[in-house]
CSV table of C-alpha atoms and ligand atoms in Angstrom, one decimal:
chain,number,residue,atom,x,y,z
A,1,MET,CA,1.6,-22.5,-9.5
A,2,ALA,CA,4.2,-19.6,-9.3
A,3,LYS,CA,7.2,-20.5,-11.3
A,4,LYS,CA,10.3,-18.3,-10.9
A,5,ASN,CA,11.1,-16.4,-13.9
A,6,GLN,CA,7.9,-16.3,-15.5
A,7,THR,CA,6.8,-12.6,-16.9
A,8,LEU,CA,4.2,-10.8,-15.1
A,9,GLY,CA,2.1,-11.1,-18.3
A,10,GLU,CA,2.3,-14.8,-18.3
A,11,PHE,CA,1.5,-15.3,-14.6
A,12,ILE,CA,-1.4,-12.9,-14.9
A,13,ILE,CA,-2.7,-14.9,-17.4
A,14,GLU,CA,-1.7,-18.4,-16.1
A,15,ASN,CA,-3.3,-17.4,-12.8
A,16,GLN,CA,-6.7,-15.7,-14.4
A,17,ALA,CA,-8.6,-19.1,-13.7
A,18,SER,CA,-7.9,-19.6,-10.1
A,19,PHE,CA,-9.6,-15.9,-9.2
A,20,LYS,CA,-13.3,-16.5,-8.4
A,21,TYR,CA,-14.5,-13.9,-10.9
A,22,THR,CA,-12.9,-15.1,-13.9
A,23,SER,CA,-14.4,-12.3,-16.8
A,24,GLY,CA,-10.9,-11.0,-17.4
A,25,GLU,CA,-11.7,-7.4,-16.1
A,26,LEU,CA,-9.4,-7.8,-13.1
A,27,SER,CA,-6.0,-9.6,-15.3
A,28,ARG,CA,-6.5,-6.2,-17.8
A,29,LEU,CA,-6.9,-4.3,-14.6
A,30,ILE,CA,-3.5,-5.4,-13.3
A,31,ASN,CA,-1.9,-5.2,-16.5
A,32,SER,CA,-2.8,-1.8,-16.8
A,33,ILE,CA,-1.0,-0.9,-13.4
A,34,ARG,CA,1.8,-2.8,-14.5
A,35,LEU,CA,2.2,-0.3,-17.5
A,36,ALA,CA,1.3,2.8,-15.6
A,37,ALA,CA,4.0,1.6,-12.8
A,38,LYS,CA,6.7,1.0,-16.2
A,39,VAL,CA,5.9,4.4,-17.1
A,40,VAL,CA,6.0,6.2,-13.9
A,41,ASN,CA,9.4,4.0,-13.2
A,42,HIS,CA,11.1,5.3,-15.9
A,43,GLU,CA,9.9,9.2,-14.8
A,44,VAL,CA,11.2,8.2,-10.9
A,45,ASN,CA,14.5,7.1,-12.3
A,46,LYS,CA,15.0,10.2,-14.2
A,47,ALA,CA,14.5,12.3,-11.4
A,48,GLY,CA,17.7,13.9,-10.6
A,49,LEU,CA,18.5,14.6,-14.5
A,50,VAL,CA,15.6,17.0,-15.7
A,51,ASP,CA,13.4,19.5,-14.1
A,52,ILE,CA,11.1,17.5,-12.5
A,53,ILE,CA,11.7,17.8,-8.8
A,54,GLY,CA,11.0,19.9,-6.3
A,55,ALA,CA,7.5,21.2,-5.1
A,56,ALA,CA,4.6,21.8,-7.8
A,57,GLY,CA,3.1,24.6,-5.6
A,58,GLU,CA,0.3,23.4,-5.2
A,59,THR,CA,-1.2,21.7,-1.8
A,60,ASN,CA,-2.8,18.4,-1.6
A,61,ILE,CA,-6.3,17.6,0.5
A,62,GLN,CA,-3.8,16.8,3.5
A,63,GLY,CA,-2.1,20.4,3.4
A,64,GLU,CA,0.7,18.8,2.2
A,65,ASP,CA,3.1,19.9,-0.2
A,66,GLN,CA,2.6,18.0,-3.7
A,67,GLN,CA,6.2,17.0,-5.4
A,68,LYS,CA,5.7,17.0,-9.1
A,69,LEU,CA,6.1,13.5,-9.6
A,70,ASP,CA,3.4,12.9,-7.4
A,71,VAL,CA,1.0,15.0,-9.8
A,72,TYR,CA,2.7,12.7,-12.9
A,73,ALA,CA,2.4,9.5,-11.2
A,74,ASN,CA,-1.4,10.3,-10.0
A,75,ASP,CA,-2.1,11.3,-14.0
A,76,LYS,CA,-0.5,8.3,-15.1
A,77,PHE,CA,-2.1,5.8,-13.4
A,78,ILE,CA,-5.9,8.1,-13.8
A,79,GLN,CA,-4.8,7.9,-17.1
A,80,THR,CA,-3.8,4.1,-18.1
A,81,LEU,CA,-6.9,2.9,-16.2
A,82,THR,CA,-9.2,5.3,-17.6
A,83,ASN,CA,-8.6,5.3,-21.1
A,84,ARG,CA,-8.4,1.4,-21.1
A,85,ASN,CA,-12.0,1.7,-19.9
A,86,ILE,CA,-11.1,-1.3,-17.4
A,87,VAL,CA,-12.7,0.3,-14.0
A,88,CYS,CA,-15.7,2.2,-13.0
A,89,GLY,CA,-14.1,4.5,-10.8
A,90,ILE,CA,-10.6,5.9,-9.2
A,91,ALA,CA,-9.7,7.2,-5.9
A,92,SER,CA,-6.4,8.7,-5.5
A,93,GLU,CA,-4.6,10.1,-2.2
A,94,GLU,CA,-4.0,13.3,-4.5
A,95,GLU,CA,-7.5,13.8,-5.8
A,96,ASP,CA,-10.3,15.3,-3.3
A,97,ASP,CA,-13.1,13.3,-4.3
A,98,PHE,CA,-13.7,10.1,-6.5
A,99,ILE,CA,-13.5,10.3,-10.3
A,100,ILE,CA,-16.4,8.4,-11.8
A,101,VAL,CA,-15.5,6.8,-14.8
A,102,ASN,CA,-17.7,7.6,-17.6
A,103,SER,CA,-17.7,5.2,-20.1
A,104,GLN,CA,-20.4,6.4,-22.4
A,105,ASP,CA,-20.4,3.8,-24.8
A,106,GLU,CA,-20.0,0.6,-21.8
A,107,ASN,CA,-22.6,2.4,-19.6
A,108,HIS,CA,-21.2,2.0,-16.3
A,109,GLN,CA,-20.7,-1.8,-16.8
A,110,ASN,CA,-17.0,-2.2,-15.3
A,111,LYS,CA,-17.0,-3.6,-12.0
A,112,TYR,CA,-13.9,-2.6,-9.8
A,113,VAL,CA,-13.2,0.7,-8.3
A,114,VAL,CA,-9.6,1.2,-7.6
A,115,LEU,CA,-7.6,3.2,-5.0
A,116,ILE,CA,-4.7,4.9,-5.2
A,117,ASP,CA,-1.7,5.9,-3.7
A,118,PRO,CA,0.2,7.2,-6.8
A,119,LEU,CA,3.5,7.9,-5.3
A,120,ASP,CA,4.2,7.2,-1.2
A,121,GLY,CA,6.9,8.8,0.5
A,122,SER,CA,7.4,11.2,-2.1
A,123,SER,CA,9.1,13.5,0.5
A,124,ASN,CA,11.8,10.9,-0.1
A,125,ILE,CA,12.1,12.1,-3.8
A,126,ASP,CA,14.4,14.7,-4.0
A,127,VAL,CA,17.4,12.6,-2.1
A,128,ASN,CA,17.2,9.6,-4.2
A,129,VAL,CA,15.5,7.2,-1.5
A,130,SER,CA,13.2,4.8,-2.4
A,131,VAL,CA,9.4,5.5,-3.4
A,132,GLY,CA,6.5,3.2,-4.0
A,133,THR,CA,3.1,3.4,-5.1
A,134,ILE,CA,0.3,1.6,-3.5
A,135,PHE,CA,-3.0,0.5,-5.6
A,136,SER,CA,-6.5,-1.7,-3.7
A,137,VAL,CA,-9.3,-2.8,-5.8
A,138,TYR,CA,-12.6,-3.3,-4.7
A,139,ARG,CA,-16.2,-5.0,-6.2
A,140,ARG,CA,-18.4,-2.0,-6.6
A,141,VAL,CA,-21.5,-2.5,-4.1
A,142,THR,CA,-23.5,-0.4,-6.3
A,143,PRO,CA,-25.5,-1.5,-9.3
A,144,VAL,CA,-23.7,-2.3,-12.7
A,145,GLY,CA,-25.0,0.3,-15.1
A,146,THR,CA,-25.0,3.1,-13.0
A,147,PRO,CA,-22.3,5.7,-11.8
A,148,VAL,CA,-20.2,4.8,-9.2
A,149,LYS,CA,-20.8,6.4,-5.6
A,150,LEU,CA,-18.8,7.1,-2.3
A,151,GLU,CA,-19.8,3.6,-1.0
A,152,ASP,CA,-18.4,1.7,-3.5
A,153,PHE,CA,-15.0,3.1,-2.2
A,154,LEU,CA,-16.0,3.1,1.6
A,155,GLN,CA,-15.9,-0.6,1.8
A,156,LYS,CA,-14.0,-2.9,4.6
A,157,GLY,CA,-10.6,-3.7,3.6
A,158,SER,CA,-11.6,-7.3,4.2
A,159,GLU,CA,-13.8,-6.7,0.7
A,160,GLN,CA,-10.5,-6.3,-1.3
A,161,VAL,CA,-10.4,-8.1,-4.4
A,162,ALA,CA,-6.3,-7.5,-5.2
A,163,ALA,CA,-3.9,-5.0,-3.6
A,164,GLY,CA,-0.5,-3.9,-4.4
A,165,TYR,CA,2.8,-1.7,-4.3
A,166,VAL,CA,5.4,-1.1,-6.5
A,167,VAL,CA,8.9,-0.1,-4.9
A,168,TYR,CA,10.7,2.5,-7.3
A,169,GLY,CA,14.1,0.9,-5.1
A,170,THR,CA,17.7,-0.4,-5.8
A,171,SER,CA,15.6,-2.2,-8.6
A,172,THR,CA,12.2,-2.0,-9.3
A,173,MET,CA,9.5,-4.5,-8.1
A,174,LEU,CA,5.6,-4.8,-8.0
A,175,VAL,CA,4.2,-7.2,-5.1
A,176,TYR,CA,0.9,-7.9,-5.4
A,177,THR,CA,-2.0,-10.2,-4.1
A,178,THR,CA,-5.4,-11.3,-5.4
A,179,GLY,CA,-6.3,-13.1,-2.0
A,180,ASP,CA,-3.8,-16.0,-3.1
A,181,GLY,CA,-0.7,-15.4,-1.5
A,182,VAL,CA,1.8,-12.4,-2.2
A,183,ASN,CA,4.0,-12.8,-5.4
A,184,GLY,CA,6.8,-10.1,-6.4
A,185,PHE,CA,8.1,-9.4,-9.8
A,186,THR,CA,11.2,-7.6,-10.2
A,187,LEU,CA,11.3,-5.3,-13.2
A,188,ASN,CA,14.4,-6.4,-16.2
A,189,PRO,CA,14.9,-2.4,-17.1
A,190,ALA,CA,16.8,-2.8,-20.3
A,191,ILE,CA,13.7,-5.2,-22.0
A,192,GLY,CA,11.2,-3.1,-19.5
A,193,THR,CA,9.4,-6.3,-18.5
A,194,PHE,CA,8.8,-7.9,-14.7
A,195,TYR,CA,9.9,-11.3,-13.4
A,196,LEU,CA,8.5,-13.3,-11.0
A,197,SER,CA,11.4,-13.1,-9.0
A,198,HIS,CA,9.6,-13.5,-5.3
A,199,PRO,CA,7.0,-16.4,-5.3
A,200,ASN,CA,4.9,-16.7,-2.2
A,201,MET,CA,6.2,-13.7,0.0
A,202,GLU,CA,5.6,-14.4,3.4
A,203,PHE,CA,6.4,-12.6,6.6
A,204,PRO,CA,8.8,-14.4,8.7
A,205,GLU,CA,6.6,-15.0,12.2
A,206,ASP,CA,9.1,-13.4,14.6
A,207,GLY,CA,11.4,-10.3,13.5
A,208,LYS,CA,14.2,-8.4,14.6
A,209,ILE,CA,13.6,-4.9,13.0
A,210,TYR,CA,11.1,-1.9,14.3
A,211,SER,CA,10.5,0.7,11.9
A,212,VAL,CA,8.7,3.7,13.6
A,213,ASN,CA,9.6,7.5,13.8
A,214,GLU,CA,11.4,8.3,17.2
A,215,GLY,CA,11.5,11.7,16.6
A,216,ASN,CA,7.7,11.5,17.3
A,217,TYR,CA,8.2,9.2,20.7
A,218,ILE,CA,7.6,12.1,23.3
A,219,HIS,CA,4.0,12.2,21.8
A,220,PHE,CA,3.4,8.5,21.1
A,221,PRO,CA,0.5,7.1,23.8
A,222,ILE,CA,2.5,5.1,27.0
A,223,GLY,CA,1.9,1.5,25.5
A,224,VAL,CA,4.0,2.6,22.1
A,225,LYS,CA,6.8,4.2,24.1
A,226,LYS,CA,7.2,1.0,26.7
A,227,TYR,CA,6.6,-1.5,23.2
A,228,ILE,CA,9.9,0.6,22.1
A,229,LYS,CA,11.6,0.1,25.6
A,230,TYR,CA,10.8,-3.5,25.1
A,231,CYS,CA,12.4,-3.5,21.5
A,232,GLN,CA,15.6,-2.0,23.3
A,233,GLU,CA,15.9,-3.8,26.2
A,234,GLU,CA,18.9,-6.7,26.3
A,235,GLU,CA,17.2,-10.2,26.6
A,236,GLY,CA,16.7,-12.8,24.4
A,237,ASP,CA,16.9,-12.3,20.9
A,238,ARG,CA,16.6,-8.6,21.8
A,239,PRO,CA,17.4,-5.6,21.3
A,240,TYR,CA,16.4,-5.5,17.7
A,241,THR,CA,17.6,-3.3,14.9
A,242,SER,CA,15.9,0.0,14.1
A,243,ARG,CA,15.6,0.7,10.1
A,244,TYR,CA,13.2,3.4,9.3
A,245,ILE,CA,13.6,4.7,5.7
A,246,GLY,CA,10.3,7.0,6.1
A,247,SER,CA,8.5,5.4,2.7
A,248,LEU,CA,6.3,2.7,4.1
A,249,VAL,CA,6.2,0.4,0.9
A,250,SER,CA,10.5,0.1,1.5
A,251,ASP,CA,10.0,-0.3,5.2
A,252,PHE,CA,7.3,-2.4,4.5
A,253,HIS,CA,8.8,-4.6,1.9
A,254,ARG,CA,12.1,-5.2,3.9
A,255,ASN,CA,10.4,-6.1,7.0
A,256,MET,CA,8.6,-8.7,4.9
A,257,ILE,CA,11.8,-10.1,3.6
A,258,LYS,CA,13.3,-10.1,6.9
A,259,GLY,CA,10.8,-10.2,9.6
A,260,GLY,CA,10.2,-6.7,11.2
A,261,ILE,CA,7.3,-4.5,12.5
A,262,TYR,CA,6.0,-1.1,11.0
A,263,MET,CA,4.0,1.5,13.6
A,264,TYR,CA,2.5,4.6,12.4
A,265,PRO,CA,0.7,5.2,15.8
A,266,LYS,CA,-1.2,8.2,17.2
A,267,SER,CA,0.7,10.8,18.8
A,268,SER,CA,-0.7,13.8,21.1
A,269,LYS,CA,0.1,15.5,17.8
A,270,ASN,CA,-2.1,13.2,15.4
A,271,SER,CA,-4.9,11.4,17.2
A,272,ASN,CA,-5.2,9.2,14.3
A,273,GLY,CA,-1.5,9.0,13.0
A,274,LYS,CA,-0.7,10.2,9.6
A,275,LEU,CA,-1.6,7.0,7.5
A,276,ARG,CA,-4.6,6.8,4.8
A,277,LEU,CA,-6.8,3.6,5.9
A,278,LEU,CA,-8.3,3.5,2.3
A,279,TYR,CA,-4.6,4.5,0.4
A,280,GLU,CA,-2.0,2.9,2.4
A,281,CYS,CA,-3.3,0.4,5.7
A,282,ASN,CA,-6.0,-1.6,3.6
A,283,PRO,CA,-3.7,-2.7,0.8
A,284,MET,CA,-0.8,-3.1,2.5
A,285,ALA,CA,-2.8,-4.7,5.5
A,286,PHE,CA,-4.7,-7.1,2.9
A,287,ILE,CA,-0.9,-8.1,1.8
A,288,ALA,CA,0.5,-8.6,5.2
A,289,GLU,CA,-2.3,-11.1,5.9
A,290,GLN,CA,-1.7,-12.8,2.5
A,291,ALA,CA,1.8,-13.0,3.3
A,292,LYS,CA,0.9,-14.7,6.7
A,293,GLY,CA,1.6,-11.3,8.7
A,294,LYS,CA,-0.7,-9.2,10.8
A,295,ALA,CA,-2.1,-5.7,10.5
A,296,SER,CA,-3.7,-3.7,13.2
A,297,ASP,CA,-4.8,-0.2,14.5
A,298,GLY,CA,-2.9,-1.6,18.0
A,299,TYR,CA,-6.1,-2.8,19.3
A,300,ASN,CA,-8.0,-4.6,16.2
A,301,ARG,CA,-7.7,-6.2,12.6
A,302,ILE,CA,-7.4,-3.1,10.0
A,303,LEU,CA,-9.5,-5.1,7.5
A,304,ASP,CA,-12.2,-5.1,9.8
A,305,VAL,CA,-12.6,-1.3,10.0
A,306,GLU,CA,-15.9,0.8,8.6
A,307,PRO,CA,-14.4,3.4,6.6
A,308,THR,CA,-16.5,6.5,7.0
A,309,GLU,CA,-14.8,8.7,4.9
A,310,LEU,CA,-12.1,8.8,2.0
A,311,HIS,CA,-8.9,10.5,3.1
A,312,GLN,CA,-9.6,9.0,7.0
A,313,ARG,CA,-6.3,8.1,8.7
A,314,ILE,CA,-5.9,5.6,11.0
A,315,PRO,CA,-2.9,4.4,13.5
A,316,PHE,CA,-1.1,1.3,11.9
A,317,PHE,CA,1.1,-1.3,13.5
A,318,CYS,CA,2.2,-4.1,10.8
A,319,GLY,CA,4.4,-6.9,10.0
A,320,SER,CA,5.6,-10.4,11.6
A,321,LYS,CA,2.7,-11.8,13.3
A,322,ASN,CA,3.9,-12.2,17.1
A,323,MET,CA,5.7,-8.8,16.6
A,324,VAL,CA,2.3,-7.1,15.8
A,325,ILE,CA,0.6,-8.9,19.0
A,326,LYS,CA,3.2,-7.6,21.1
A,327,ALA,CA,2.8,-4.4,20.3
A,328,GLU,CA,-1.0,-5.3,20.6
A,329,GLU,CA,-0.3,-6.5,24.0
A,330,PHE,CA,1.4,-3.4,25.1
A,331,MET,CA,-1.4,-1.0,23.8
A,332,SER,CA,-4.2,-3.0,25.6
A,333,LYS,CA,-1.7,-3.0,29.0
A,334,HIS,CA,-0.9,0.6,29.3
A,335,THR,CA,-4.1,3.1,28.4
A,336,GLU,CA,-3.8,6.5,29.6
B,1,AHM,P1,3.0,10.5,2.0
B,1,AHM,O1,1.3,9.6,1.7
B,1,AHM,O2,2.3,11.5,1.9
B,1,AHM,O3,4.1,10.3,0.9
B,1,AHM,O4,3.1,10.2,3.5
B,1,AHM,C1,3.0,8.8,3.9
B,1,AHM,C2,4.5,8.3,4.8
B,1,AHM,C3,4.9,6.8,4.4
B,1,AHM,O5,5.4,6.2,3.0
B,1,AHM,C4,6.1,7.2,5.6
B,1,AHM,O6,6.0,5.6,6.2
B,1,AHM,C5,5.4,7.9,6.3
B,1,AHM,O7,4.7,9.0,5.7
B,1,AHM,C6,6.5,8.6,7.0
B,1,AHM,O8,6.1,10.1,8.1
B,1,AHM,P2,7.2,10.6,9.2
B,1,AHM,O9,7.9,11.3,8.0
B,1,AHM,O10,6.3,11.6,9.6
B,1,AHM,O11,7.5,9.7,9.6
B,2,MG,MG1,1.0,7.8,0.9
């Protein structure tokens, strides 16, 4: 049972037994993420003080400018997970290919793979707006004792055993699920400890916030345009409020607490939208469903999508259940 003010360390130990595979490996994994999150948090918080912000001059696989802190966060999460010999493989939004964690002495005995977006919304760093880390955990499908393969990473989101995010915001929070509800922990920076501050987080069934980059309106499918107009209409509890930070983690976090929908639809410019199925949509969808919300590509459940490649993109509609259902109705009714 989640107790407010419990530390994340205590919570992990206490809840280990409720997890169906109780080897302790998953607990150690969450612990490592907690540690890496603290290190990255420290660096993110001093971004304005030292010469660490700004483009690193490299471009990631999607052709986007990589910021220095992206590189830093990527390195820290990978280092923490590999040094402690906890996972058998890692895939990162910032890496072209997945990483085989080769534990010579252990001979590939670890069971879990981690997929991570080390610093999401990184274009917001330079302007002191919240960014986040997103992670997703699966049990490998290839035999223990052999190196991991692509198929270990290309699993449907419904196979996730854990997922979470860290939001480096006005305060830093780690929010995660192991399939038994969602709990949020706030970092006390003075002593470097995460405390359970938001037990059993749930999306309100209905919401009044819609979050979408309306600058892309002209390029959206007709169903999305009509749904946006519906949000803006004066009727009943509408018009809704528009809030778009441009950091998925922060927009999601606010919507989960207050009630709302986040959308990154396809457009005439990007036929699959922008967000990545494996590093962004699946983990957020798992958290959303565990928090009684809903996540869809506009027509179907995100967690049922069969991935075909590591860096695959997909349209994303996620948030309060009734809002996502309504958006889906508009999508099916207004096809082009
Ligand atoms: P990133 O992984 O390159 O940071 O991109 C993902 C981010 C999301 O956090 C955010 O919701 C979205 O991109 C914003 O995109 P846009 O600026 O096109 O609205
Ligand atoms: Mg991202």
